Amino acid sequence: MLNQKPTNTQKYHQGLYVPQNTDKLIKANNEGGVYYRSGLEKKMMIYLDLNDKITRWCSEYIKIPYEKTEWSSVRKDFETTQHTYYPDFYYELQRSDGTLSKVVAEVKPHSETVEPIIRENMNSKQIRNLEYSLKTYNKNLQKWKYMIEYCQRKGFEFIIITEKQLVI
């Protein structure tokens, strides 16, 4: 495993994860592994790699087109734009009853999975942070709506994993 510590310009812990069980990895990059974009993603990769019940896995393998609607301060109206969503992980899990579950997982900080709280008497920095949190939450909800529909059509499960579930 090659680890890369964040620099001052990087917000998240990023690097290359080279799995021990390369036969389980559906698609590796040219360096024989997959890149993680956060410490949570790295923990998830370790879990998928070392868990005997996971038969196959990959990162950012599925491509989902989706529409995002948000307020345009320039147009003073809502604007809908086309985007592409690459969920963090796809994996296949051998259940104890012998069935195989196909799972799409998104790994996010818990704070990005709950609606931000609007407080009274916020200062300008708190308002900017709230605006960013609201945009992030809205974007996630819109992506997940399309992901849920996609998974239902394919017979996949869709789960969101936060640091509360991912304790390795």
C-alpha positions as a LaTeX table, in Angstrom:
\begin{tabular}{lrrr}
\hline
Residue & $x$ (\AA) & $y$ (\AA) & $z$ (\AA) \\
\hline
Met1 & 0.00 & 0.00 & 0.00 \\
Leu2 & 1.23 & 3.44 & $-0.90$ \\
Asn3 & $-0.02$ & 6.18 & 1.39 \\
Gln4 & $-0.03$ & 9.81 & 0.58 \\
Lys5 & $-0.42$ & 12.39 & 3.34 \\
Pro6 & $-2.52$ & 15.44 & 2.56 \\
Thr7 & $-0.64$ & 18.59 & 1.64 \\
Asn8 & $-1.78$ & 22.11 & 2.44 \\
Thr9 & $-3.60$ & 22.22 & $-0.92$ \\
Gln10 & $-5.42$ & 18.92 & $-0.33$ \\
Lys11 & $-8.53$ & 18.87 & 1.79 \\
Tyr12 & $-8.72$ & 15.08 & 2.20 \\
His13 & $-6.40$ & 12.16 & 2.81 \\
Gln14 & $-5.80$ & 10.76 & $-0.69$ \\
Gly15 & $-3.66$ & 8.04 & $-2.21$ \\
Leu16 & $-3.37$ & 4.70 & $-3.94$ \\
Tyr17 & $-4.71$ & 1.53 & $-2.34$ \\
Val18 & $-3.26$ & $-1.71$ & $-3.70$ \\
Pro19 & $-5.41$ & $-4.59$ & $-2.46$ \\
Gln20 & $-4.01$ & $-7.76$ & $-0.98$ \\
Asn21 & $-6.71$ & $-9.80$ & $-2.74$ \\
Thr22 & $-6.30$ & $-8.52$ & $-6.28$ \\
Asp23 & $-8.51$ & $-11.30$ & $-7.65$ \\
Lys24 & $-11.53$ & $-9.64$ & $-5.98$ \\
Leu25 & $-10.92$ & $-6.26$ & $-7.61$ \\
Ile26 & $-13.07$ & $-5.87$ & $-10.74$ \\
Lys27 & $-10.94$ & $-3.15$ & $-12.31$ \\
Ala28 & $-7.56$ & $-1.83$ & $-11.21$ \\
Asn29 & $-5.81$ & 1.26 & $-12.52$ \\
Asn30 & $-2.41$ & 1.19 & $-14.28$ \\
Glu31 & $-0.70$ & 1.06 & $-10.90$ \\
Gly32 & $-2.52$ & $-2.13$ & $-9.87$ \\
Gly33 & $-4.89$ & $-0.53$ & $-7.39$ \\
Val34 & $-7.53$ & 2.13 & $-6.91$ \\
Tyr35 & $-7.36$ & 5.70 & $-5.69$ \\
Tyr36 & $-9.10$ & 6.81 & $-2.53$ \\
Arg37 & $-10.20$ & 10.40 & $-2.09$ \\
Ser38 & $-10.71$ & 10.36 & 1.67 \\
Gly39 & $-9.75$ & 8.42 & 4.75 \\
Leu40 & $-13.28$ & 6.98 & 4.85 \\
Glu41 & $-12.91$ & 5.63 & 1.31 \\
Lys42 & $-9.58$ & 4.05 & 2.24 \\
Lys43 & $-11.21$ & 2.33 & 5.25 \\
Met44 & $-13.97$ & 1.04 & 2.98 \\
Met45 & $-11.40$ & $-0.34$ & 0.53 \\
Ile46 & $-9.62$ & $-2.19$ & 3.32 \\
Tyr47 & $-12.95$ & $-3.63$ & 4.49 \\
Leu48 & $-13.89$ & $-4.78$ & 0.98 \\
Asp49 & $-10.44$ & $-6.22$ & 0.33 \\
Leu50 & $-10.11$ & $-8.18$ & 3.57 \\
Asn51 & $-13.73$ & $-9.31$ & 4.14 \\
Asp52 & $-14.12$ & $-12.96$ & 3.07 \\
Lys53 & $-17.83$ & $-12.42$ & 2.30 \\
Ile54 & $-17.03$ & $-9.81$ & $-0.36$ \\
Thr55 & $-16.46$ & $-11.72$ & $-3.61$ \\
Arg56 & $-15.87$ & $-8.80$ & $-6.00$ \\
Trp57 & $-15.57$ & $-5.03$ & $-5.69$ \\
Cys58 & $-14.53$ & $-1.86$ & $-7.47$ \\
Ser59 & $-14.43$ & 1.89 & $-7.01$ \\
Glu60 & $-16.20$ & 4.49 & $-9.18$ \\
Tyr61 & $-17.10$ & 1.77 & $-11.68$ \\
Ile62 & $-20.74$ & 2.64 & $-12.38$ \\
Lys63 & $-21.71$ & 5.75 & $-14.37$ \\
Ile64 & $-25.13$ & 7.32 & $-13.68$ \\
Pro65 & $-26.39$ & 10.39 & $-15.54$ \\
Tyr66 & $-28.48$ & 12.72 & $-13.39$ \\
Glu67 & $-30.03$ & 16.17 & $-13.37$ \\
Lys68 & $-29.24$ & 18.73 & $-10.69$ \\
Thr69 & $-31.58$ & 21.61 & $-10.00$ \\
Glu70 & $-30.33$ & 24.57 & $-8.02$ \\
Trp71 & $-30.90$ & 28.28 & $-7.62$ \\
Ser72 & $-29.05$ & 30.48 & $-10.09$ \\
Ser73 & $-28.20$ & 33.82 & $-8.54$ \\
Val74 & $-27.39$ & 35.12 & $-12.04$ \\
Arg75 & $-30.72$ & 34.14 & $-13.61$ \\
Lys76 & $-32.69$ & 34.60 & $-10.36$ \\
Asp77 & $-34.43$ & 31.31 & $-11.05$ \\
Phe78 & $-33.93$ & 27.58 & $-10.64$ \\
Glu79 & $-31.65$ & 26.00 & $-13.20$ \\
Thr80 & $-31.42$ & 22.32 & $-14.14$ \\
Thr81 & $-28.11$ & 20.97 & $-15.45$ \\
Gln82 & $-26.93$ & 17.53 & $-16.59$ \\
His83 & $-24.22$ & 15.72 & $-14.62$ \\
Thr84 & $-22.64$ & 12.29 & $-14.24$ \\
Tyr85 & $-22.48$ & 10.48 & $-10.90$ \\
Tyr86 & $-19.89$ & 7.80 & $-10.16$ \\
Pro87 & $-20.89$ & 6.13 & $-6.88$ \\
Asp88 & $-17.95$ & 5.33 & $-4.62$ \\
Phe89 & $-18.22$ & 1.53 & $-4.59$ \\
Tyr90 & $-19.89$ & $-1.48$ & $-6.13$ \\
Tyr91 & $-19.45$ & $-4.84$ & $-4.45$ \\
Glu92 & $-20.89$ & $-8.33$ & $-4.33$ \\
Leu93 & $-21.58$ & $-9.83$ & $-0.91$ \\
Gln94 & $-22.07$ & $-13.54$ & $-0.24$ \\
Arg95 & $-24.85$ & $-13.74$ & 2.37 \\
Ser96 & $-24.99$ & $-16.46$ & 5.02 \\
Asp97 & $-28.08$ & $-17.94$ & 3.30 \\
Gly98 & $-26.04$ & $-18.47$ & 0.12 \\
Thr99 & $-27.51$ & $-15.59$ & $-1.88$ \\
Leu100 & $-25.36$ & $-12.98$ & $-3.55$ \\
Ser101 & $-26.20$ & $-9.32$ & $-2.95$ \\
Lys102 & $-25.06$ & $-6.68$ & $-5.40$ \\
Val103 & $-24.51$ & $-3.43$ & $-3.52$ \\
Val104 & $-23.75$ & 0.14 & $-4.52$ \\
Ala105 & $-22.29$ & 2.13 & $-1.64$ \\
Glu106 & $-21.66$ & 5.82 & $-1.23$ \\
Val107 & $-19.21$ & 6.82 & 1.52 \\
Lys108 & $-19.87$ & 10.25 & 3.01 \\
Pro109 & $-19.25$ & 12.11 & 6.24 \\
His110 & $-22.40$ & 11.92 & 8.36 \\
Ser111 & $-22.73$ & 15.70 & 8.24 \\
Glu112 & $-23.36$ & 15.50 & 4.46 \\
Thr113 & $-26.22$ & 13.02 & 4.89 \\
Val114 & $-28.42$ & 15.10 & 7.19 \\
Glu115 & $-30.20$ & 18.37 & 6.55 \\
Pro116 & $-28.15$ & 21.33 & 7.82 \\
Ile117 & $-29.57$ & 23.20 & 10.80 \\
Ile118 & $-30.38$ & 26.88 & 10.42 \\
Arg119 & $-29.60$ & 28.73 & 13.62 \\
Glu120 & $-30.61$ & 32.20 & 14.73 \\
Asn121 & $-28.13$ & 35.09 & 14.82 \\
Met122 & $-25.55$ & 33.51 & 12.50 \\
Asn123 & $-22.45$ & 35.51 & 11.58 \\
Ser124 & $-21.31$ & 35.85 & 7.94 \\
Lys125 & $-18.90$ & 32.89 & 8.11 \\
Gln126 & $-21.60$ & 30.64 & 9.58 \\
Ile127 & $-23.98$ & 31.74 & 6.83 \\
Arg128 & $-21.39$ & 30.89 & 4.12 \\
Asn129 & $-20.82$ & 27.49 & 5.74 \\
Leu130 & $-24.57$ & 26.92 & 5.90 \\
Glu131 & $-24.95$ & 27.83 & 2.23 \\
Tyr132 & $-22.18$ & 25.36 & 1.28 \\
Ser133 & $-23.75$ & 22.63 & 3.47 \\
Leu134 & $-27.20$ & 23.21 & 1.96 \\
Lys135 & $-25.80$ & 22.99 & $-1.59$ \\
Thr136 & $-23.89$ & 19.81 & $-0.75$ \\
Tyr137 & $-26.91$ & 18.21 & 0.91 \\
Asn138 & $-29.17$ & 19.15 & $-2.01$ \\
Lys139 & $-26.68$ & 17.78 & $-4.55$ \\
Asn140 & $-26.39$ & 14.51 & $-2.60$ \\
Leu141 & $-30.17$ & 14.11 & $-2.38$ \\
Gln142 & $-30.52$ & 14.61 & $-6.14$ \\
Lys143 & $-27.72$ & 12.14 & $-6.95$ \\
Trp144 & $-29.13$ & 9.56 & $-4.55$ \\
Lys145 & $-32.62$ & 9.86 & $-6.05$ \\
Tyr146 & $-31.22$ & 8.79 & $-9.44$ \\
Met147 & $-29.04$ & 6.14 & $-7.82$ \\
Ile148 & $-32.01$ & 4.59 & $-5.98$ \\
Glu149 & $-33.98$ & 4.42 & $-9.25$ \\
Tyr150 & $-30.99$ & 2.86 & $-11.04$ \\
Cys151 & $-30.49$ & 0.26 & $-8.31$ \\
Gln152 & $-34.18$ & $-0.67$ & $-8.29$ \\
Arg153 & $-34.06$ & $-1.30$ & $-12.06$ \\
Lys154 & $-30.89$ & $-3.43$ & $-11.73$ \\
Gly155 & $-31.89$ & $-5.32$ & $-8.57$ \\
Phe156 & $-29.02$ & $-3.77$ & $-6.59$ \\
Glu157 & $-29.04$ & $-2.47$ & $-3.03$ \\
Phe158 & $-28.02$ & 1.13 & $-2.42$ \\
Ile159 & $-26.48$ & 2.11 & 0.90 \\
Ile160 & $-24.86$ & 5.20 & 2.33 \\
Ile161 & $-21.98$ & 4.57 & 4.70 \\
Thr162 & $-20.67$ & 7.20 & 7.12 \\
Glu163 & $-17.95$ & 7.23 & 9.75 \\
Lys164 & $-20.61$ & 5.99 & 12.19 \\
Gln165 & $-20.80$ & 2.62 & 10.38 \\
Leu166 & $-17.24$ & 2.39 & 9.11 \\
Val167 & $-15.10$ & 1.76 & 12.16 \\
Ile168 & $-11.96$ & $-0.11$ & 11.12 \\
\hline
\end{tabular}
